[in-house]
Amino acid sequence: MPKHAELHLEGKSYSLPVLIGSENEKAIDISQLRAETGYITLDHGYGNTGSCTSKITYIDGEKGILRYRGIPIEQLAEQSNFVETSYLLIYGTLPNKLELENFSHTLSHHSLIHEDMLRFYDGYPSTAHPMAILASMVCSLSAYYPDSLNPTDPAQVDQLIPRALSKLRTIAAYSYKKSIGQPVIYPNNSLGFCANFLSMMFAVPSEKYEIDEDIVGALEMLLILHADHEQNCSTSTVRLVGSSLANLFASISAGISALWGPLHGGANQAVMEMLRQIHSNGGDVAAAIKAAKDKENPFRLMGFGHRIYKNYDPRAKIIKKHCDKILSKLKIKDPLLDIAKRLEEAALEDSYFVEKKLYPNVDFYSGVIYQAMGIPMNMYTVMFALGRLPGWIAHWKEMHDQGGNKIGRPRQVYEGEVLTNYRPLAERK
Ligand code: SDX
C-alpha cells in the first residue's frame, strides 16, 4: 500500500501522506495541501471527503455492512437493547452487569425535566411539528445546567450525557401528549428505558397502562438500528457545531434540525405519506416508479437510495423482517406494508434503480412499525432522533476526547464579482 500520493501541479511535485484505516479504507491526508500548493479541494456534498478519524461505527456500503464498535448490527438488533447499545457507542465497550445496572439507573434518575419547562409547551400551537419542539426544548436544557456545560471538562460531560439521553425521551413524549391535549405522563422509573417511553406516550392517568412486551421489543430493535451511522448529515452537524466548543445540548439541537430534512431523517415520515398517496391512487406502484424516474418530476421514491449504501441497507433488511412478525403479533393487516413490498419489488426489477444502485434504506419500512405501535406520523422523525442520540453523543464525545480540537471551517472557491467600488444611490438607476 503506498505511504504517499504524488501530486503534480504547475511543474512541481508534492507528496501527500496516505492513511489506511483498520478496515483498509484509504485516505489522502490533504491537511497541508493549501499551505504547500495554494490549492484547495472541492467536493460538493463531501462524498469524497473525510472529516475525521473515528472508532465508533464502520460501514461498507458496497457490501451492506454496518458495525458499532466492530459488532455487526444484526447481532446487536437481535441480542442487545437500546441502553446497552448506547453505552457501547458512547463508552466504546459493552458494559458488564454492574456498569449496565448503574447506567440504566442513572438514566432513570435523570428522566424528569425541570417543571418550568412544561410551560414552554403551552406556547406552541397544538399543530406544531414535534421536531420544532424537540430542537428548541433540547437546546433550552442548557439553561438549566449552566455549571456543567464545559465540553472540555470530562466530569461535566459525564454528567450531561445521561441527562441528554433521558430527557430527550421525556421531551419527545411530552410533546406528543401536548399535541393531543392529554395530560403529560411523568416517567415511571420502575420501567426500562423503552417501556418508560411507551408509558409516557400512551398511558393516561385514568387507566392502568399495560406494557406490551412485543412493542417494547420492536422499539428496542428500531432504536438500536438508528443509533449511529458514522458521518451522516446530522452527526456531521453535531461534530461541526461541537467543534466551536458549543455545549452538548446546543450541538444535539443542531443535529435534530439537520435530521428533520426529508432527504435525511424526515424521510421516514415522507415514506408513509408517499405510501398513503399510492394507496389512495388505488395502489398504483407503476405510476410511482414512473414518476420517480422522470427527471422533470421532483418526485423521488422516499426511503430509497443512499449516499453510502450501494446495496441493500442492512437496517432495512432487519426492519422489513420484523414488520411481518410485529404486525401479525399485533393482528394488524396494513395495506401500506403490502404497497411498500410491491414498490420495492418493482423498483429492484427496474433498470433505473438497479443501474443507480438504489435500494430501500432504513426509512423505507420503519414507519409501518411505528404506525403499528400507534405512534403518529409526525413523530416518526422524533423516533429517529431518539434512536440517533447515542450516536450523536458518541461522536461529539470522541471529537473532544481525541484532543487537539480545531473549529470546523471549510474553504470555498469564490465565483462572485471581482473588485468593484461602491456607487452612491444617486448614481444607481
Ligand atoms: C438517511 O448518510 C446517512 O447515513 C443517512 C442515514 C443515517 O442513518 O443517518 O442512513 C439516514 O438519511 C437515509 C436516506 C433517507 N432519504 C431518503 O430516503 C430520500 C430519498 N433518497 C434520496 O433523496 C437520495 O437517495 C439520498 C439523499 C438518500 C442520497 O442522495 P445522493 O447520495 O446525493 O444521491 P443523488 O441525489 O446524487 O442521486 C444519485 C442519482 C440521481 O440521479 P442522476 O442525477 O445521477 O441521474 O440517483 C437518483 C438521483 O436522481 N436518485 C433517486 C433517488 N435517490 C437518488 N431517484 C429516485 N428516487 C430516489 N429515492
Coordinates of C-alpha atoms and ligand atoms in Angstrom, one line a residue:
M1 CA 0.0 0.0 0.0
P2 CA 1.6 3.4 -0.9
K3 CA 2.6 5.6 2.0
H4 CA 2.2 8.8 -0.1
A5 CA 0.2 10.1 -3.0
E6 CA 2.1 12.1 -5.6
L7 CA 0.5 15.4 -6.9
H8 CA 2.0 17.2 -9.8
L9 CA 1.0 20.9 -10.2
E10 CA 2.4 23.7 -12.2
G11 CA 5.7 21.8 -12.7
K12 CA 6.1 20.9 -9.1
S13 CA 5.6 17.6 -7.3
Y14 CA 4.1 17.2 -3.9
S15 CA 4.0 14.1 -1.7
L16 CA 0.8 13.8 0.3
P17 CA 0.6 11.3 3.2
V18 CA -1.7 8.2 2.8
L19 CA -3.7 7.0 5.8
I20 CA -5.0 3.4 6.0
G21 CA -7.9 2.6 8.4
S22 CA -8.4 -0.6 10.4
E23 CA -10.7 -1.9 7.7
N24 CA -8.3 -0.9 4.9
E25 CA -10.1 2.3 4.0
K26 CA -7.6 4.5 2.2
A27 CA -7.3 8.3 2.5
I28 CA -5.0 11.0 1.3
D29 CA -4.3 13.5 4.0
I30 CA -4.7 17.0 2.5
S31 CA -4.3 19.0 5.7
Q32 CA -1.2 20.7 4.4
L33 CA -2.4 21.0 0.8
R34 CA -3.2 24.7 0.7
A35 CA -0.1 25.7 2.7
E36 CA 2.1 23.7 0.3
T37 CA 0.3 24.2 -3.1
G38 CA -2.0 27.2 -2.7
Y39 CA -4.8 24.9 -3.9
I40 CA -7.8 23.6 -2.0
T41 CA -10.0 20.6 -3.0
L42 CA -13.7 21.0 -3.9
D43 CA -16.2 18.2 -3.0
H44 CA -19.9 19.1 -3.2
G45 CA -21.8 17.1 -0.5
Y46 CA -18.5 15.8 0.9
G47 CA -19.0 12.5 -1.0
N48 CA -15.2 12.0 -1.2
T49 CA -14.0 13.9 1.8
G50 CA -13.3 12.5 5.3
S51 CA -13.9 15.0 8.1
C52 CA -12.2 13.0 10.9
T53 CA -10.9 9.6 12.0
S54 CA -13.3 7.6 14.2
K55 CA -13.5 4.3 16.1
I56 CA -17.3 4.2 16.6
T57 CA -19.0 2.8 13.5
Y58 CA -17.9 1.1 10.4
I59 CA -20.0 0.9 7.2
D60 CA -19.1 -0.9 4.0
G61 CA -21.7 0.5 1.6
E62 CA -20.9 -1.9 -1.3
K63 CA -21.3 -5.0 0.9
G64 CA -24.1 -3.6 3.1
I65 CA -22.1 -4.0 6.3
L66 CA -22.8 -1.9 9.5
R67 CA -21.0 -2.5 12.8
Y68 CA -21.0 -0.5 16.1
R69 CA -17.6 -0.7 17.7
G70 CA -16.9 -3.7 15.5
I71 CA -20.1 -5.6 16.4
P72 CA -22.4 -6.4 13.4
I73 CA -25.7 -4.6 13.6
E74 CA -27.6 -7.9 13.0
Q75 CA -26.2 -9.3 16.3
L76 CA -27.0 -6.1 18.3
A77 CA -30.5 -5.9 16.9
E78 CA -31.3 -9.5 17.9
Q79 CA -29.4 -9.7 21.2
S80 CA -28.8 -6.2 22.7
N81 CA -31.1 -3.5 24.0
F82 CA -31.0 0.2 23.4
V83 CA -29.4 1.2 26.7
E84 CA -26.7 -1.3 26.3
T85 CA -26.0 -0.3 22.7
S86 CA -26.0 3.4 23.8
Y87 CA -23.3 2.5 26.3
L88 CA -21.3 0.6 23.7
L89 CA -21.4 3.5 21.3
I90 CA -20.6 6.2 23.8
Y91 CA -18.0 4.5 26.1
G92 CA -16.5 2.1 23.5
T93 CA -17.2 -1.3 25.0
L94 CA -20.2 -3.5 26.0
P95 CA -20.9 -2.8 29.7
N96 CA -20.6 -5.6 32.3
K97 CA -23.6 -6.3 34.6
L98 CA -22.7 -3.6 37.2
E99 CA -21.9 -1.0 34.6
L100 CA -25.2 -1.6 32.8
E101 CA -27.2 -1.5 36.0
N102 CA -25.5 1.8 37.0
F103 CA -26.0 3.3 33.6
S104 CA -29.7 2.3 33.5
H105 CA -30.2 3.6 37.0
T106 CA -28.6 6.9 36.1
L107 CA -30.8 7.3 33.0
S108 CA -33.9 6.6 35.1
H109 CA -32.7 9.1 37.8
H110 CA -32.4 11.9 35.1
S111 CA -35.7 11.2 33.4
L112 CA -37.6 14.3 34.7
I113 CA -37.3 17.8 33.1
H114 CA -37.5 21.0 35.2
E115 CA -41.1 21.8 35.9
D116 CA -40.7 25.3 34.4
M117 CA -40.1 23.6 31.0
L118 CA -43.6 22.3 31.0
R119 CA -44.8 25.8 30.5
F120 CA -42.8 26.0 27.2
Y121 CA -45.3 23.6 25.6
D122 CA -48.2 26.0 26.3
G123 CA -46.5 28.5 23.9
Y124 CA -46.6 26.1 20.9
P125 CA -49.7 25.7 18.7
S126 CA -51.1 22.2 19.1
T127 CA -50.2 21.8 15.4
A128 CA -46.5 22.5 16.0
H129 CA -44.3 19.7 14.4
P130 CA -42.7 17.8 17.3
M131 CA -39.3 18.2 15.7
A132 CA -39.6 22.0 16.1
I133 CA -40.4 21.5 19.8
L134 CA -37.6 18.9 20.3
A135 CA -34.9 21.1 18.8
S136 CA -35.8 24.1 20.9
M137 CA -36.5 22.2 24.1
V138 CA -33.2 20.3 23.9
C139 CA -31.3 23.4 23.4
S140 CA -33.2 25.0 26.3
L141 CA -31.9 22.3 28.6
S142 CA -28.6 24.1 28.6
A143 CA -30.4 26.9 30.5
Y144 CA -30.9 24.6 33.5
Y145 CA -27.3 23.3 33.8
P146 CA -25.2 26.4 33.5
D147 CA -22.5 24.9 35.6
S148 CA -21.9 21.7 33.7
L149 CA -21.7 22.8 30.1
N150 CA -18.0 22.9 29.6
P151 CA -17.3 20.4 26.7
T152 CA -13.6 20.2 27.6
D153 CA -14.3 19.0 31.2
P154 CA -14.8 15.2 31.1
A155 CA -16.5 15.3 34.5
Q156 CA -19.1 17.8 33.3
V157 CA -19.6 15.9 30.1
D158 CA -20.2 12.7 32.0
Q159 CA -22.9 14.5 34.0
L160 CA -24.6 15.8 30.9
I161 CA -24.7 12.6 28.8
P162 CA -27.3 10.7 30.8
R163 CA -29.3 13.9 31.2
A164 CA -29.4 14.3 27.4
L165 CA -30.3 10.6 26.7
S166 CA -33.0 10.5 29.3
K167 CA -34.6 14.0 29.0
L168 CA -34.8 14.0 25.2
R169 CA -37.0 10.9 25.6
T170 CA -39.2 12.7 28.1
I171 CA -39.4 15.9 26.0
A172 CA -40.4 13.8 23.0
A173 CA -43.2 12.0 24.8
Y174 CA -44.5 15.2 26.4
S175 CA -44.7 16.9 23.0
Y176 CA -47.0 14.1 21.8
K177 CA -49.2 14.4 24.8
K178 CA -49.5 18.1 24.5
S179 CA -50.3 17.8 20.8
I180 CA -53.3 15.6 21.6
G181 CA -54.5 17.6 24.6
Q182 CA -53.8 14.8 27.1
P183 CA -52.0 15.4 30.4
V184 CA -48.3 14.6 30.3
I185 CA -47.4 11.3 31.9
Y186 CA -44.4 11.5 34.2
P187 CA -41.6 8.9 33.8
N188 CA -42.1 5.7 35.8
N189 CA -38.6 4.8 36.8
S190 CA -39.6 1.3 37.7
L191 CA -39.8 0.7 33.9
G192 CA -36.9 0.1 31.5
F193 CA -35.9 2.9 29.0
C194 CA -38.2 1.9 26.2
A195 CA -41.2 0.8 28.3
N196 CA -40.9 4.1 30.2
F197 CA -41.1 6.0 26.9
L198 CA -44.2 4.0 25.8
S199 CA -45.8 4.6 29.1
M200 CA -45.2 8.4 28.8
M201 CA -46.6 8.2 25.3
F202 CA -49.7 6.1 25.7
A203 CA -50.6 5.9 29.4
V204 CA -53.4 8.0 30.7
P205 CA -54.0 9.0 34.4
S206 CA -57.4 7.4 34.5
E207 CA -56.4 3.9 33.5
K208 CA -53.7 1.3 34.3
Y209 CA -51.3 1.1 31.4
E210 CA -50.3 -2.5 30.3
I211 CA -46.8 -2.7 28.8
D212 CA -46.9 -4.9 25.6
E213 CA -43.5 -6.7 25.6
D214 CA -43.8 -7.2 21.8
I215 CA -44.0 -3.5 21.2
V216 CA -41.1 -2.9 23.7
G217 CA -39.0 -5.4 21.8
A218 CA -39.9 -3.7 18.4
L219 CA -38.9 -0.3 19.8
E220 CA -35.6 -1.6 21.2
M221 CA -34.8 -3.0 17.8
L222 CA -35.7 0.2 15.9
L223 CA -33.8 2.4 18.3
I224 CA -30.7 0.2 18.1
L225 CA -30.8 0.2 14.3
H226 CA -31.0 4.1 14.3
A227 CA -28.3 4.6 17.0
D228 CA -25.4 5.6 14.8
H229 CA -24.3 5.8 11.2
E230 CA -20.9 7.4 11.2
Q231 CA -20.6 10.8 9.5
N232 CA -24.2 11.3 8.2
C233 CA -25.6 14.8 7.8
S234 CA -26.9 15.2 11.3
T235 CA -23.9 13.6 13.0
S236 CA -21.5 15.8 11.0
T237 CA -23.6 18.8 12.1
V238 CA -23.3 17.8 15.7
R239 CA -19.5 17.5 15.2
L240 CA -19.2 20.8 13.4
V241 CA -21.3 22.7 16.0
G242 CA -19.4 21.0 18.8
S243 CA -16.1 22.0 17.3
S244 CA -16.8 25.6 18.2
L245 CA -17.0 24.4 21.8
A246 CA -20.8 24.8 21.9
N247 CA -22.3 22.7 24.7
L248 CA -23.7 19.2 24.2
F249 CA -27.3 20.3 24.3
A250 CA -26.8 23.0 21.7
S251 CA -24.9 20.6 19.4
I252 CA -27.6 17.9 19.7
S253 CA -30.2 20.6 18.9
A254 CA -28.4 21.4 15.7
G255 CA -28.3 17.7 14.8
I256 CA -32.1 17.4 15.4
S257 CA -32.6 20.2 13.0
A258 CA -30.4 18.6 10.3
L259 CA -32.2 15.3 10.8
W260 CA -35.6 16.9 10.1
G261 CA -34.9 17.3 6.4
P262 CA -36.9 14.9 4.1
L263 CA -33.6 13.8 2.5
H264 CA -32.4 12.6 5.9
G265 CA -34.4 11.5 8.9
G266 CA -37.5 13.2 7.7
A267 CA -37.7 10.5 5.0
N268 CA -39.5 8.1 7.3
Q269 CA -42.5 10.4 7.5
A270 CA -42.2 11.2 3.8
V271 CA -42.3 7.4 3.0
M272 CA -45.5 6.9 4.8
E273 CA -47.0 10.0 3.2
M274 CA -45.9 8.5 -0.2
L275 CA -47.4 5.1 0.6
R276 CA -50.7 6.6 1.7
Q277 CA -50.8 8.6 -1.6
I278 CA -50.1 5.5 -3.6
H279 CA -52.8 3.7 -1.6
S280 CA -55.3 6.5 -2.3
N281 CA -54.4 6.2 -6.0
G282 CA -55.5 2.5 -5.9
G283 CA -52.1 1.1 -5.1
D284 CA -50.6 2.0 -8.5
V285 CA -46.9 1.4 -7.8
A286 CA -46.1 1.6 -11.5
A287 CA -47.1 5.2 -11.6
A288 CA -44.9 5.9 -8.6
I289 CA -41.9 4.2 -10.2
K290 CA -42.5 6.1 -13.4
A291 CA -42.7 9.5 -11.6
A292 CA -39.5 8.7 -9.6
K293 CA -37.6 8.1 -12.9
D294 CA -38.9 11.2 -14.6
K295 CA -36.2 13.9 -14.4
E296 CA -38.9 16.6 -15.0
N297 CA -40.8 15.3 -11.9
P298 CA -39.4 16.3 -8.5
F299 CA -41.0 13.2 -7.0
R300 CA -38.4 10.7 -5.5
L301 CA -39.0 7.3 -4.1
M302 CA -38.7 8.2 -0.5
G303 CA -36.9 5.6 1.6
F304 CA -34.9 4.6 -1.4
G305 CA -31.3 5.4 -2.3
H306 CA -28.3 6.2 0.0
R307 CA -25.1 8.1 -0.3
I308 CA -23.1 5.2 1.2
Y309 CA -25.1 2.0 0.6
K310 CA -25.0 0.9 -3.0
N311 CA -26.5 -2.4 -1.7
Y312 CA -29.5 -3.2 0.5
D313 CA -29.3 -1.1 3.7
P314 CA -28.8 -3.9 6.3
R315 CA -31.1 -2.0 8.7
A316 CA -33.9 -2.0 6.1
K317 CA -33.5 -5.8 5.8
I318 CA -33.9 -6.3 9.6
I319 CA -36.8 -3.9 9.8
K320 CA -38.6 -5.5 6.9
K321 CA -38.2 -8.9 8.5
H322 CA -39.7 -7.6 11.8
C323 CA -42.6 -5.8 10.0
D324 CA -44.3 -9.1 9.3
K325 CA -43.6 -10.5 12.7
I326 CA -44.8 -7.5 14.7
L327 CA -47.9 -6.9 12.6
S328 CA -49.0 -10.5 12.8
K329 CA -48.4 -10.5 16.6
L330 CA -50.5 -7.3 16.9
K331 CA -53.0 -8.8 14.5
I332 CA -52.7 -5.8 12.1
K333 CA -53.1 -6.1 8.4
D334 CA -51.6 -2.9 6.9
P335 CA -52.2 -2.3 3.2
L336 CA -49.3 0.1 3.3
L337 CA -46.9 -2.7 4.0
D338 CA -48.2 -4.6 1.0
I339 CA -47.7 -1.5 -1.1
A340 CA -44.2 -1.0 0.2
K341 CA -43.3 -4.6 -0.6
R342 CA -44.7 -4.3 -4.2
L343 CA -43.0 -0.9 -4.6
E344 CA -39.6 -2.5 -3.6
E345 CA -40.1 -5.4 -5.9
A346 CA -41.0 -3.2 -8.8
A347 CA -38.1 -0.9 -8.2
L348 CA -35.5 -3.7 -7.8
E349 CA -36.6 -5.1 -11.1
D350 CA -36.3 -1.7 -12.9
S351 CA -33.0 -0.9 -14.6
Y352 CA -33.2 2.8 -13.4
F353 CA -32.9 1.7 -9.8
V354 CA -30.6 -1.2 -10.5
E355 CA -28.1 0.8 -12.5
K356 CA -28.1 3.7 -9.9
K357 CA -27.9 1.1 -7.1
L358 CA -30.9 2.5 -5.4
Y359 CA -32.1 0.1 -2.6
P360 CA -34.5 0.6 0.3
N361 CA -32.8 2.4 3.2
V362 CA -33.5 2.5 6.9
D363 CA -36.5 4.8 6.4
F364 CA -38.4 2.6 3.9
Y365 CA -40.2 0.2 6.3
S366 CA -39.7 1.8 9.8
G367 CA -42.9 3.9 9.5
V368 CA -45.0 0.8 9.1
I369 CA -43.9 -0.4 12.5
Y370 CA -44.2 3.0 14.2
Q371 CA -47.8 3.2 12.8
A372 CA -48.5 -0.3 14.2
M373 CA -47.2 0.9 17.6
G374 CA -49.7 3.7 17.5
I375 CA -47.1 6.4 17.0
P376 CA -48.4 9.3 14.8
M377 CA -46.6 10.1 11.6
N378 CA -45.4 13.5 12.6
M379 CA -43.5 11.7 15.5
Y380 CA -41.5 9.3 13.2
T381 CA -38.6 11.6 12.8
V382 CA -38.6 12.3 16.5
M383 CA -38.2 8.5 16.9
F384 CA -35.3 8.7 14.6
A385 CA -33.7 11.4 16.8
L386 CA -34.4 9.3 19.9
G387 CA -32.5 6.5 18.3
R388 CA -29.7 8.5 16.9
L389 CA -29.0 10.4 20.1
P390 CA -26.3 8.0 21.4
G391 CA -24.5 8.2 18.1
W392 CA -24.5 12.0 18.2
I393 CA -23.3 11.9 21.8
A394 CA -20.6 9.3 21.0
H395 CA -19.2 11.3 18.1
W396 CA -19.3 14.6 20.0
K397 CA -17.5 13.0 22.9
E398 CA -15.0 11.3 20.6
M399 CA -14.1 14.6 19.0
H400 CA -13.4 16.2 22.3
D401 CA -11.6 13.1 23.8
Q402 CA -9.3 13.0 20.7
G403 CA -7.9 16.3 21.8
G404 CA -6.4 19.0 19.5
N405 CA -9.9 20.2 18.6
K406 CA -9.9 22.6 15.7
I407 CA -13.0 24.5 14.8
G408 CA -14.6 23.2 11.6
R409 CA -14.2 25.8 8.9
P410 CA -14.4 24.7 5.3
R411 CA -13.0 26.8 2.5
Q412 CA -14.7 27.8 -0.8
V413 CA -14.0 28.7 -4.4
Y414 CA -15.2 32.2 -4.9
E415 CA -17.1 32.9 -8.2
G416 CA -18.6 36.2 -7.4
E417 CA -17.8 39.8 -8.6
V418 CA -14.2 40.8 -8.7
L419 CA -13.2 44.1 -7.1
T420 CA -16.0 46.8 -7.6
N421 CA -16.4 50.2 -6.0
Y422 CA -19.4 51.4 -4.0
R423 CA -21.8 53.6 -6.1
P424 CA -23.7 56.2 -4.3
L425 CA -27.5 55.9 -4.5
A426 CA -27.8 58.9 -6.8
E427 CA -25.6 57.2 -9.4
R428 CA -27.7 54.0 -9.4
K429 CA -30.5 53.6 -12.0
Ligands
SDX1 C1 -30.9 8.6 5.9 O1 -26.0 9.4 5.4 C2 -26.6 8.5 6.1 O2 -26.0 7.7 6.6 C3 -28.1 8.8 6.3 C4 -28.9 7.7 7.1 C5 -28.5 7.7 8.6 O3 -28.7 6.6 9.2 O4 -28.0 8.7 9.1 O5 -28.8 6.5 6.5 C6 -30.4 8.1 7.1 O6 -30.9 9.8 5.7 C7 -31.4 7.7 4.8 C8 -31.8 8.4 3.5 C9 -33.2 8.9 3.7 N1 -33.6 9.8 2.5 C10 -34.5 9.3 1.6 O7 -34.9 8.2 1.5 C11 -34.8 10.3 0.5 C12 -34.8 9.7 -0.9 N2 -33.4 9.4 -1.3 C13 -32.7 10.4 -1.9 O8 -33.1 11.7 -2.0 C14 -31.2 10.1 -2.1 O9 -31.0 8.8 -2.4 C15 -30.3 10.4 -0.9 C16 -30.5 11.8 -0.4 C17 -30.6 9.5 0.2 C18 -28.8 10.2 -1.3 O10 -28.6 11.2 -2.2 P1 -27.2 11.3 -3.0 O11 -26.2 10.3 -2.5 O12 -26.8 12.7 -3.0 O13 -27.5 10.8 -4.4 P2 -28.1 11.7 -5.6 O14 -29.2 12.5 -5.1 O15 -26.9 12.3 -6.3 O16 -28.7 10.6 -6.5 C19 -27.9 9.8 -7.5 C20 -28.9 9.6 -8.6 C21 -29.6 10.8 -9.1 O17 -29.9 10.6 -10.5 P3 -28.9 11.3 -11.6 O18 -28.9 12.8 -11.3 O19 -27.5 10.7 -11.4 O20 -29.5 10.9 -12.9 O21 -29.9 8.7 -8.2 C22 -31.2 9.3 -8.3 C23 -30.9 10.8 -8.4 O22 -31.9 11.5 -9.1 N3 -31.9 9.1 -7.0 C24 -33.2 8.8 -7.0 C25 -33.4 8.5 -5.6 N4 -32.3 8.7 -4.9 C26 -31.3 9.0 -5.8 N5 -34.1 8.7 -7.9 C27 -35.4 8.4 -7.5 N6 -35.7 8.1 -6.2 C28 -34.8 8.2 -5.2 N7 -35.1 8.0 -4.0

